[in-house]
Tab-separated table of C-alpha atoms in Angstrom:
chain	number	residue	atom	x	y	z
B	676	UNK	CA	-0.006	-0.039	0.074
B	677	UNK	CA	1.460	3.382	-1.069
B	678	UNK	CA	-0.587	6.499	0.128
B	679	UNK	CA	0.183	9.636	-1.613
B	680	UNK	CA	-1.652	12.977	-1.288
B	681	UNK	CA	-2.995	14.541	-4.637
B	682	UNK	CA	-3.810	18.225	-3.572
B	683	UNK	CA	-1.546	19.000	-0.637
B	684	UNK	CA	1.958	17.964	-0.441
B	685	UNK	CA	3.287	15.355	2.140
B	686	UNK	CA	5.199	18.055	3.944
B	687	UNK	CA	2.229	20.303	4.160
B	688	UNK	CA	0.032	17.585	5.750
B	689	UNK	CA	2.652	16.536	8.251
B	690	UNK	CA	3.332	20.128	9.319
B	691	UNK	CA	-0.413	20.803	9.698
B	692	UNK	CA	-0.814	17.809	11.965
B	693	UNK	CA	2.372	17.831	13.951
B	694	UNK	CA	3.161	21.467	14.698
B	695	UNK	CA	1.578	24.294	16.565
B	696	UNK	CA	2.631	27.355	18.524
B	697	UNK	CA	1.450	28.491	21.979
B	698	UNK	CA	-0.502	31.455	20.535
B	699	UNK	CA	-2.567	29.112	18.311
B	700	UNK	CA	-3.068	26.799	21.178
B	701	UNK	CA	-4.482	29.747	23.339
B	702	UNK	CA	-6.750	30.982	20.433
B	703	UNK	CA	-8.101	27.464	19.608
B	704	UNK	CA	-8.931	26.966	23.272
B	705	UNK	CA	-10.921	30.234	23.406
B	706	UNK	CA	-12.910	29.072	20.476
B	707	UNK	CA	-13.605	25.510	21.811
B	708	UNK	CA	-17.042	25.091	23.718
B	709	UNK	CA	-15.887	22.193	25.840
B	710	UNK	CA	-13.416	21.658	28.719
B	711	UNK	CA	-9.790	20.820	27.599
B	712	UNK	CA	-6.755	19.626	29.706
B	713	UNK	CA	-3.767	22.183	29.800
B	714	UNK	CA	-1.291	19.535	28.269
B	715	UNK	CA	-1.403	19.189	24.518
B	716	UNK	CA	-0.358	15.604	23.554
B	717	UNK	CA	1.576	15.120	20.308
B	718	UNK	CA	2.988	11.770	19.651
B	719	UNK	CA	2.618	8.164	21.186
B	720	UNK	CA	5.113	5.526	21.142
B	721	UNK	CA	3.885	2.896	18.503
B	722	UNK	CA	2.495	0.013	20.334
B	723	UNK	CA	3.524	1.159	23.583
B	724	UNK	CA	2.641	3.122	26.680
B	725	UNK	CA	4.635	6.321	26.305
B	726	UNK	CA	3.290	9.628	25.046
B	727	UNK	CA	4.842	12.988	24.421
B	728	UNK	CA	3.518	16.527	24.985
B	729	UNK	CA	3.974	19.507	22.931
B	730	UNK	CA	7.193	20.347	24.712
B	731	UNK	CA	8.657	16.932	24.128
B	732	UNK	CA	8.106	15.677	27.627
B	733	UNK	CA	7.927	11.875	28.082
B	734	UNK	CA	4.948	10.524	29.958
B	735	UNK	CA	4.094	6.957	31.037
B	736	UNK	CA	0.384	6.637	30.474
B	737	UNK	CA	-1.196	4.783	33.255
B	738	UNK	CA	-4.831	5.643	31.901
B	739	UNK	CA	-4.496	4.279	28.343
B	740	UNK	CA	-6.450	7.465	27.512
B	741	UNK	CA	-9.764	6.668	28.993
B	742	UNK	CA	-8.823	2.947	29.295
B	743	UNK	CA	-8.913	2.711	25.429
B	744	UNK	CA	-5.386	1.984	24.106
B	745	UNK	CA	-5.161	-1.714	25.264
B	746	UNK	CA	-2.704	-2.441	22.506
B	747	UNK	CA	-0.904	0.890	22.990
B	748	UNK	CA	-0.556	3.976	21.111
B	749	UNK	CA	-0.797	3.979	17.328
B	750	UNK	CA	-0.239	0.101	17.089
B	751	UNK	CA	1.357	-0.494	13.775
B	752	UNK	CA	-1.147	-3.296	12.783
B	753	UNK	CA	-4.268	-1.294	13.775
B	754	UNK	CA	-3.029	1.854	11.996
B	755	UNK	CA	-2.117	-0.053	8.925
B	756	UNK	CA	-5.661	-1.770	8.909
B	757	UNK	CA	-7.408	1.689	9.265
B	758	UNK	CA	-5.138	3.366	6.425
B	759	UNK	CA	-5.486	0.305	4.169
B	760	UNK	CA	-9.274	0.093	4.615
B	761	UNK	CA	-9.628	4.046	4.021
B	762	UNK	CA	-7.615	3.634	0.834
B	763	UNK	CA	-9.917	1.062	-0.764
B	764	UNK	CA	-13.456	2.113	0.894
B	765	UNK	CA	-13.654	4.830	3.429
B	766	UNK	CA	-17.513	5.268	3.829
B	767	UNK	CA	-20.777	3.561	3.107
B	768	UNK	CA	-24.348	4.193	4.080
B	769	UNK	CA	-25.424	2.451	7.357
B	770	UNK	CA	-27.273	-0.521	5.830
B	771	UNK	CA	-24.670	-1.570	3.417
B	772	UNK	CA	-22.374	-4.529	4.710
B	773	UNK	CA	-18.671	-4.444	4.265
B	774	UNK	CA	-16.191	-7.058	4.732
B	775	UNK	CA	-14.563	-5.640	7.943
B	776	UNK	CA	-18.144	-5.255	9.438
B	777	UNK	CA	-19.142	-8.690	8.636
B	778	UNK	CA	-16.001	-10.215	9.961
B	779	UNK	CA	-16.099	-8.176	13.200
B	780	UNK	CA	-19.631	-9.274	13.844
B	781	UNK	CA	-18.475	-13.016	13.682
B	782	UNK	CA	-15.484	-12.367	15.708
B	783	UNK	CA	-17.302	-10.768	18.446
B	784	UNK	CA	-19.651	-13.761	18.544
B	785	UNK	CA	-16.722	-16.090	18.668
B	786	UNK	CA	-15.061	-14.325	21.543
B	787	UNK	CA	-17.966	-13.327	23.708
B	788	UNK	CA	-20.389	-16.043	22.933
B	789	UNK	CA	-23.500	-14.023	22.242
B	790	UNK	CA	-25.405	-14.930	19.216
B	791	UNK	CA	-26.552	-11.409	18.129
B	792	UNK	CA	-24.375	-8.292	17.616
B	793	UNK	CA	-24.998	-4.811	16.633
B	794	UNK	CA	-22.025	-2.383	15.743
B	795	UNK	CA	-21.716	1.337	15.906
B	796	UNK	CA	-19.053	4.027	15.381
B	797	UNK	CA	-20.125	6.194	18.351
B	798	UNK	CA	-19.024	4.240	21.228
B	799	UNK	CA	-20.351	2.794	24.523
B	800	UNK	CA	-23.095	5.415	25.095
B	801	UNK	CA	-24.713	4.432	21.862
B	802	UNK	CA	-24.166	0.696	22.556
B	803	UNK	CA	-26.103	1.160	25.801
B	804	UNK	CA	-28.906	3.143	24.190
B	805	UNK	CA	-29.178	0.198	21.501
B	806	UNK	CA	-29.510	-2.151	24.531
B	807	UNK	CA	-32.286	-0.157	26.070
B	808	UNK	CA	-34.042	0.112	22.774
B	809	UNK	CA	-33.826	-3.700	22.411
B	810	UNK	CA	-35.409	-4.154	25.876
B	811	UNK	CA	-38.302	-1.985	24.989
B	812	UNK	CA	-38.830	-3.637	21.692
B	813	UNK	CA	-38.666	-7.159	23.130
B	814	UNK	CA	-40.886	-6.209	26.193
B	815	UNK	CA	-43.497	-3.904	24.806
B	816	UNK	CA	-44.823	-1.369	27.186
B	817	UNK	CA	-41.663	-1.575	29.383
B	818	UNK	CA	-39.951	1.761	29.811
B	819	UNK	CA	-38.414	1.842	33.208
B	820	UNK	CA	-34.749	0.940	33.874
B	821	UNK	CA	-32.857	0.133	37.070
B	822	UNK	CA	-29.591	1.678	37.426
B	823	UNK	CA	-26.992	1.620	40.199
B	824	UNK	CA	-25.756	4.290	42.738
B	825	UNK	CA	-22.626	5.868	41.422
B	826	UNK	CA	-22.965	4.217	38.053
B	827	UNK	CA	-21.729	5.903	34.795
B	828	UNK	CA	-23.136	4.760	31.406
B	829	UNK	CA	-22.587	7.742	28.870
B	830	UNK	CA	-23.292	11.467	28.320
B	831	UNK	CA	-26.380	11.443	25.857
B	832	UNK	CA	-29.421	13.157	27.308
B	833	UNK	CA	-30.780	9.871	28.377
B	834	UNK	CA	-27.610	8.184	29.724
B	835	UNK	CA	-26.598	11.283	31.689
B	836	UNK	CA	-29.957	10.599	33.597
B	837	UNK	CA	-29.088	6.882	33.808
B	838	UNK	CA	-25.583	7.771	35.404
B	839	UNK	CA	-24.791	9.097	38.785
B	840	UNK	CA	-26.072	12.692	39.412
B	841	UNK	CA	-23.449	15.402	39.257
B	842	UNK	CA	-25.326	18.636	40.382
B	843	UNK	CA	-23.342	21.776	39.670
B	844	UNK	CA	-21.240	20.057	37.146
B	845	UNK	CA	-24.083	19.113	34.902
B	846	UNK	CA	-26.117	22.434	34.671
B	847	UNK	CA	-29.000	21.364	32.542
B	848	UNK	CA	-32.282	19.653	33.667
B	849	UNK	CA	-31.871	15.767	33.402
B	850	UNK	CA	-34.032	14.276	30.746
B	851	UNK	CA	-36.479	11.401	31.399
B	852	UNK	CA	-35.785	11.131	35.289
B	853	UNK	CA	-38.956	9.189	35.538
B	854	UNK	CA	-37.535	6.290	33.399
B	855	UNK	CA	-34.783	5.414	35.752
B	856	UNK	CA	-34.828	3.924	39.257
B	857	UNK	CA	-31.600	3.567	41.291
B	858	UNK	CA	-30.568	0.606	43.432
B	859	UNK	CA	-27.529	0.423	45.658
B	860	UNK	CA	-24.260	-0.917	44.327
B	861	UNK	CA	-22.574	-3.415	46.518
B	862	UNK	CA	-19.561	-1.233	47.364
B	863	UNK	CA	-18.094	-3.685	49.887
B	864	UNK	CA	-15.293	-1.433	51.160
B	865	UNK	CA	-18.123	1.288	52.029
B	866	UNK	CA	-21.116	-1.086	52.490
B	867	UNK	CA	-24.243	0.921	52.612
B	868	UNK	CA	-25.569	-1.774	54.957
B	869	UNK	CA	-22.641	-1.814	57.328
B	870	UNK	CA	-22.087	-5.553	56.389
B	871	UNK	CA	-18.812	-7.374	55.664
B	872	UNK	CA	-18.123	-9.421	52.609
B	873	UNK	CA	-17.951	-12.425	52.134
B	874	UNK	CA	-19.813	-13.227	55.291
B	875	UNK	CA	-22.969	-11.396	54.027
B	876	UNK	CA	-22.945	-13.334	50.662
B	877	UNK	CA	-24.087	-10.052	48.954
B	878	UNK	CA	-27.709	-10.738	50.368
B	879	UNK	CA	-28.622	-7.343	51.918
B	880	UNK	CA	-27.694	-5.626	48.548
B	881	UNK	CA	-29.697	-8.284	46.610
B	882	UNK	CA	-32.663	-8.053	48.817
B	883	UNK	CA	-32.765	-4.431	48.468
B	884	UNK	CA	-32.662	-4.645	44.662
B	885	UNK	CA	-35.695	-6.981	45.002
B	886	UNK	CA	-37.426	-4.476	47.048
B	887	UNK	CA	-36.581	-1.866	44.753
B	888	UNK	CA	-38.287	-3.922	42.009
B	889	UNK	CA	-41.407	-4.341	44.020
B	890	UNK	CA	-41.941	-1.097	45.765
B	891	UNK	CA	-40.021	1.627	43.832
B	892	UNK	CA	-41.246	0.935	40.344
B	893	UNK	CA	-44.639	1.098	38.468
B	894	UNK	CA	-44.637	-2.750	38.726
B	895	UNK	CA	-42.462	-5.535	37.190
B	896	UNK	CA	-44.223	-5.271	33.868
B	897	UNK	CA	-42.835	-1.693	33.582
B	898	UNK	CA	-39.234	-2.735	33.960
B	899	UNK	CA	-37.243	-3.056	30.620
B	900	UNK	CA	-33.967	-3.899	32.091
B	901	UNK	CA	-31.441	-3.693	34.909
B	902	UNK	CA	-28.185	-2.033	33.775
B	903	UNK	CA	-24.856	-2.582	35.619
B	904	UNK	CA	-21.212	-2.258	35.449
B	905	UNK	CA	-19.876	-5.562	36.851
B	906	UNK	CA	-16.952	-3.494	38.016
B	907	UNK	CA	-17.809	0.212	38.558
B	908	UNK	CA	-15.424	2.430	36.778
B	909	UNK	CA	-15.938	6.052	37.278
B	910	UNK	CA	-17.549	5.135	40.450
B	911	UNK	CA	-14.242	4.028	42.061
B	912	UNK	CA	-13.124	0.666	40.498
B	913	UNK	CA	-15.626	-1.304	42.563
B	914	UNK	CA	-16.063	-5.046	41.785
B	915	UNK	CA	-19.500	-6.426	42.405
B	916	UNK	CA	-19.308	-9.869	44.279
B	917	UNK	CA	-20.006	-12.856	41.946
B	918	UNK	CA	-22.945	-13.693	44.166
B	919	UNK	CA	-24.499	-10.358	43.500
B	920	UNK	CA	-24.098	-10.676	39.645
B	921	UNK	CA	-25.472	-14.101	39.654
B	922	UNK	CA	-28.293	-13.003	41.899
B	923	UNK	CA	-29.382	-10.116	39.684
B	924	UNK	CA	-29.615	-12.438	36.627
B	925	UNK	CA	-31.760	-14.642	38.653
B	926	UNK	CA	-33.967	-11.682	39.640
B	927	UNK	CA	-34.123	-10.827	35.906
B	928	UNK	CA	-35.413	-14.202	35.047
B	929	UNK	CA	-37.820	-14.162	38.189
B	930	UNK	CA	-39.512	-11.061	37.247
B	931	UNK	CA	-39.216	-10.921	33.537
B	932	UNK	CA	-36.664	-8.116	32.556
B	933	UNK	CA	-33.419	-8.117	30.917
B	934	UNK	CA	-29.936	-7.756	32.545
B	935	UNK	CA	-27.379	-5.726	30.598
B	936	UNK	CA	-23.776	-5.665	31.546
B	937	UNK	CA	-21.985	-2.438	30.746
B	938	UNK	CA	-18.428	-3.868	30.060
B	939	UNK	CA	-17.241	-0.660	28.190
B	940	UNK	CA	-14.189	-0.373	30.357
B	941	UNK	CA	-13.596	-3.933	31.505
B	942	UNK	CA	-13.845	-5.968	28.274
B	943	UNK	CA	-11.380	-6.733	25.653
B	944	UNK	CA	-8.728	-8.187	27.902
B	945	UNK	CA	-8.291	-5.383	30.310
B	946	UNK	CA	-9.409	-7.376	33.442
B	947	UNK	CA	-7.149	-10.422	32.719
B	948	UNK	CA	-10.087	-12.081	30.787
B	949	UNK	CA	-12.143	-11.067	27.958
B	950	UNK	CA	-14.663	-9.594	30.291
B	951	UNK	CA	-15.800	-9.672	33.952
B	952	UNK	CA	-18.583	-12.012	32.780
B	953	UNK	CA	-15.837	-14.440	31.802
B	954	UNK	CA	-14.192	-14.269	35.155
B	955	UNK	CA	-17.347	-15.197	37.173
B	956	UNK	CA	-18.748	-17.567	34.241
B	957	UNK	CA	-22.095	-15.702	33.975
B	958	UNK	CA	-23.896	-14.475	30.969
B	959	UNK	CA	-26.328	-11.635	30.994
B	960	UNK	CA	-28.959	-11.093	28.463
B	961	UNK	CA	-26.988	-8.293	26.780
B	962	UNK	CA	-23.490	-6.810	27.006
B	963	UNK	CA	-22.066	-3.516	25.812
B	964	UNK	CA	-18.485	-2.897	24.572
B	965	UNK	CA	-16.386	0.086	23.419
B	966	UNK	CA	-13.113	1.518	24.659
B	967	UNK	CA	-10.503	-1.099	24.071
B	968	UNK	CA	-12.481	-2.714	21.218
B	969	UNK	CA	-11.356	-0.212	18.547
B	970	UNK	CA	-7.584	0.107	19.554
B	971	UNK	CA	-8.061	3.965	19.608
B	972	UNK	CA	-10.724	4.204	16.920
B	973	UNK	CA	-14.456	4.956	17.686
B	974	UNK	CA	-16.372	1.676	17.979
B	975	UNK	CA	-19.172	0.229	20.009
B	976	UNK	CA	-20.999	-3.094	20.166
B	977	UNK	CA	-24.067	-4.401	21.614
B	978	UNK	CA	-24.211	-8.049	22.232
B	979	UNK	CA	-27.541	-9.966	22.857
B	980	UNK	CA	-28.516	-13.541	23.423
B	981	UNK	CA	-30.299	-15.660	20.896
B	982	UNK	CA	-34.005	-14.982	20.668
B	983	UNK	CA	-33.878	-11.258	21.191
B	984	UNK	CA	-35.533	-9.458	18.293
B	985	UNK	CA	-33.248	-7.092	16.353
B	986	UNK	CA	-33.718	-3.349	15.311
B	987	UNK	CA	-35.278	-1.983	12.119
B	988	UNK	CA	-33.300	0.476	9.979
B	989	UNK	CA	-35.011	3.610	11.436
B	990	UNK	CA	-34.418	2.354	15.086
B	991	UNK	CA	-30.709	2.091	14.719
B	992	UNK	CA	-29.189	3.685	11.557
B	993	UNK	CA	-26.647	6.677	11.759
B	994	UNK	CA	-24.818	8.607	8.926
B	995	UNK	CA	-21.471	7.040	9.987
B	996	UNK	CA	-22.577	3.892	11.827
B	997	UNK	CA	-21.567	1.672	8.650
B	998	UNK	CA	-18.156	3.250	8.254
B	999	UNK	CA	-15.642	0.359	7.525
B	1000	UNK	CA	-12.520	2.122	8.708
B	1001	UNK	CA	-13.080	1.730	12.547
B	1002	UNK	CA	-14.494	-1.819	11.993
B	1003	UNK	CA	-11.246	-2.732	10.129
B	1004	UNK	CA	-9.184	-1.378	13.055
B	1005	UNK	CA	-11.196	-3.112	15.603
B	1006	UNK	CA	-11.073	-6.489	13.840
B	1007	UNK	CA	-7.230	-6.237	13.591
B	1008	UNK	CA	-7.075	-4.888	17.208
B	1009	UNK	CA	-8.850	-8.179	18.514
B	1010	UNK	CA	-6.383	-10.313	16.406
B	1011	UNK	CA	-3.330	-8.335	17.959
B	1012	UNK	CA	-4.850	-8.985	21.437
B	1013	UNK	CA	-5.123	-12.680	20.610
B	1014	UNK	CA	-1.712	-13.074	18.842
B	1015	UNK	CA	0.196	-11.160	21.703
B	1016	UNK	CA	-1.685	-13.116	24.376
B	1017	UNK	CA	-2.575	-9.828	25.866
B	1018	UNK	CA	-5.456	-11.139	27.945
B	1019	UNK	CA	-3.087	-13.350	29.857
B	1020	UNK	CA	-0.522	-10.648	30.014
B	1021	UNK	CA	-2.935	-8.330	31.616
B	1022	UNK	CA	-3.514	-10.952	34.283
B	1023	UNK	CA	0.187	-11.421	34.965
B	1024	UNK	CA	1.139	-7.775	34.874
B	1025	UNK	CA	-2.001	-6.946	36.949
B	1026	UNK	CA	-1.082	-9.542	39.700
B	1027	UNK	CA	2.332	-7.920	39.766
B	1028	UNK	CA	0.838	-4.266	40.129
B	1029	UNK	CA	-1.578	-5.433	42.583
B	1030	UNK	CA	1.169	-7.011	44.673
B	1031	UNK	CA	3.186	-3.880	44.677
B	1032	UNK	CA	0.150	-1.613	45.514
B	1033	UNK	CA	-0.925	-3.995	48.364
B	1034	UNK	CA	2.680	-3.599	49.665
B	1035	UNK	CA	2.339	0.124	49.521
B	1036	UNK	CA	-1.031	-0.180	51.450
B	1037	UNK	CA	0.866	-1.778	54.371
B	1038	UNK	CA	3.218	1.050	54.485
B	1039	UNK	CA	1.115	4.040	53.784
B	1040	UNK	CA	-1.756	4.995	56.317
B	1041	UNK	CA	-3.268	7.116	53.570
B	1042	UNK	CA	-4.169	3.971	51.519
B	1043	UNK	CA	-7.405	2.270	52.686
B	1044	UNK	CA	-8.025	-0.253	49.979
B	1045	UNK	CA	-6.662	-1.582	46.683
B	1046	UNK	CA	-8.900	-3.574	44.483
B	1047	UNK	CA	-9.645	-4.683	40.941
B	1048	UNK	CA	-8.772	-7.266	38.280
B	1049	UNK	CA	-5.973	-7.444	35.798
B	1050	UNK	CA	-4.742	-3.951	34.853
B	1051	UNK	CA	-7.976	-2.474	36.044
B	1052	UNK	CA	-7.075	-1.325	39.515
B	1053	UNK	CA	-8.085	1.298	41.999
B	1054	UNK	CA	-6.356	2.782	45.102
B	1055	UNK	CA	-8.819	4.115	47.600
B	1056	UNK	CA	-7.148	6.916	49.573
B	1057	UNK	CA	-8.586	7.714	53.159
B	1058	UNK	CA	-8.022	10.295	55.946
B	1059	UNK	CA	-8.723	7.527	58.578
B	1060	UNK	CA	-8.589	3.835	57.985
B	1061	UNK	CA	-11.233	3.199	60.759
B	1062	UNK	CA	-13.857	5.884	59.504
B	1063	UNK	CA	-12.706	5.334	55.839
B	1064	UNK	CA	-13.201	9.079	55.077
B	1065	UNK	CA	-12.224	9.940	51.653
B	1066	UNK	CA	-9.011	11.828	51.214
B	1067	UNK	CA	-10.028	14.083	48.307
B	1068	UNK	CA	-7.315	16.767	48.526
B	1069	UNK	CA	-4.656	14.212	49.169
B	1070	UNK	CA	-5.751	12.075	46.040
B	1071	UNK	CA	-5.758	15.153	43.874
B	1072	UNK	CA	-2.296	15.946	44.987
B	1073	UNK	CA	-0.814	12.470	44.517
B	1074	UNK	CA	-2.047	12.505	40.880
B	1075	UNK	CA	-0.870	16.053	40.197
B	1076	UNK	CA	2.668	15.240	41.673
B	1077	UNK	CA	2.860	11.908	39.698
B	1078	UNK	CA	2.032	13.829	36.575
B	1079	UNK	CA	4.782	16.324	37.142
B	1080	UNK	CA	7.351	13.392	37.695
B	1081	UNK	CA	6.158	11.892	34.413
B	1082	UNK	CA	3.351	9.508	34.915
B	1083	UNK	CA	-0.232	10.054	34.149
B	1084	UNK	CA	-2.888	8.673	36.479
B	1085	UNK	CA	-6.661	9.660	36.985
B	1086	UNK	CA	-9.283	9.851	39.659
B	1087	UNK	CA	-12.793	8.503	39.949
B	1088	UNK	CA	-15.876	10.781	39.525
B	1089	UNK	CA	-16.970	13.043	42.459
B	1090	UNK	CA	-19.985	12.677	44.811
B	1091	UNK	CA	-21.514	15.932	45.174
B	1092	UNK	CA	-23.914	16.567	48.137
B	1093	UNK	CA	-25.158	20.225	47.982
B	1094	UNK	CA	-22.146	22.206	47.210
B	1095	UNK	CA	-19.832	19.730	48.850
B	1096	UNK	CA	-17.638	17.229	47.062
B	1097	UNK	CA	-17.592	14.084	49.386
B	1098	UNK	CA	-15.881	11.583	47.091
B	1099	UNK	CA	-13.102	11.689	44.390
B	1100	UNK	CA	-10.226	9.815	46.165
B	1101	UNK	CA	-9.793	6.582	44.239
B	1102	UNK	CA	-6.679	6.660	41.873
B	1103	UNK	CA	-7.150	4.454	38.876
B	1104	UNK	CA	-4.284	2.249	37.487
B	1105	UNK	CA	-5.126	1.272	33.914
B	1106	UNK	CA	-1.949	1.298	31.696
B	1107	UNK	CA	-2.039	-0.322	28.171
B	1108	UNK	CA	-1.840	-4.075	28.295
B	1109	UNK	CA	1.466	-3.950	26.355
B	1110	UNK	CA	3.269	-1.859	29.072
B	1111	UNK	CA	6.795	-3.046	29.748
B	1112	UNK	CA	7.533	-4.208	33.082
B	1113	UNK	CA	10.225	-1.552	33.553
B	1114	UNK	CA	7.744	1.080	32.562
B	1115	UNK	CA	5.243	-0.230	35.088
B	1116	UNK	CA	7.961	-0.163	37.777
B	1117	UNK	CA	9.000	3.327	36.913
B	1118	UNK	CA	5.383	4.540	37.138
B	1119	UNK	CA	4.639	2.731	40.447
B	1120	UNK	CA	7.848	4.126	41.769
B	1121	UNK	CA	6.669	7.562	40.766
B	1122	UNK	CA	3.251	6.941	42.350
B	1123	UNK	CA	5.234	5.935	45.567
B	1124	UNK	CA	7.353	9.086	45.506
B	1125	UNK	CA	4.132	11.181	45.185
B	1126	UNK	CA	2.545	9.241	48.151
B	1127	UNK	CA	5.537	9.936	50.149
B	1128	UNK	CA	5.577	13.589	49.551
B	1129	UNK	CA	1.740	14.000	50.049
B	1130	UNK	CA	2.020	11.856	53.350
B	1131	UNK	CA	4.667	14.161	54.595
B	1132	UNK	CA	2.722	17.378	53.709
B	1133	UNK	CA	-0.445	16.340	55.258
B	1134	UNK	CA	0.939	14.318	58.310
B	1135	UNK	CA	0.148	10.645	57.475
B	1136	UNK	CA	2.430	7.877	58.961
B	1137	UNK	CA	4.304	5.777	56.301
B	1138	UNK	CA	7.384	3.615	56.023
B	1139	UNK	CA	9.795	3.466	53.002
B	1140	UNK	CA	10.487	0.151	51.289
């Protein structure tokens, strides 16, 4: 494949895409209607975990850019697939099948074991909206959905409402609030029922979900589906106990509504398995995917069991939903994950990272809990290990200092009560699955240095390794 521009020169295009001055950056940010980070990222190490900013500063990415780059930045195979596909066919109307789309449908069926698949080029939010549509189509008259406390499912008008409320940060009136009923998520470290797992066997949480079904809805016939992240992501990297996941699937069967697993962040190998459902050997009625599916390209998928009726053209089509370029990238991305054995690598590297983080927990009073699967881990910072009061300022300082030292981490979403932020204290550890051990060690060393500095600054006890 040889790509050559025909109107602009190669030099013009490269300069256009790789150079910018500070004045232009400031002018563009003034024009932009959305929030932007201060740092301008310019170049990623192909198939790696390193990214460089506009000043040439090297950064170890422990976020995979919103947990998306499982195979690393600009993986050569994924980039080649997209470029080749764009060179032969770069767009079709939604209803036209293309070779990448057809093969991706079958590959997802093979990996995840669901008999029906819908693809999109919008991402996880669209995948969930498709699942909600399917629930309503397959259960006529049902238009109520059960969603968890501190969940996050997307940023459309409907899914902003389905997600955890963020008053003050989201300034418009929520749309369709009467369609969503919230149930408590089994956050075992901060159990809403003051119980201890595994002694509780997740029963108080399951019992409360059943009471929600009975007493907080318009009746079981009104419920289309229960939507759940099997590990809450923005909510703080909180794994639901397997008994809870199995229990809600049983409740769905008992009361006749669908169970939808939102595995946007956890699927495609990140948790050391293809999905959390694989870890616990459970199968919901539907599952939604995005993030690491496209290798950096915008792709989403809705998976459904056999027997679930599909969507008509008007119910699903979008202008760019049939674009073969992201589907080509996603198909090759999945093959790269398989050939490099990245699912198993995520498990091994995750076990190593977890061991190091648990060692830090023993040495830093600031760390209350460490949890997660594979390379999908969270560090819960607390002011007091007994009360478990979230350490918000301290967590923000740790992430800030780590970034200054060359490692990019991120925090969970806030809890806002009135004007007060009461939670945003979990540091997320989610590097590309291809991260080298020495890079992982370097990033964890930087994290420890930041923890030491913050512990000294705020007066928390710690011991050095």
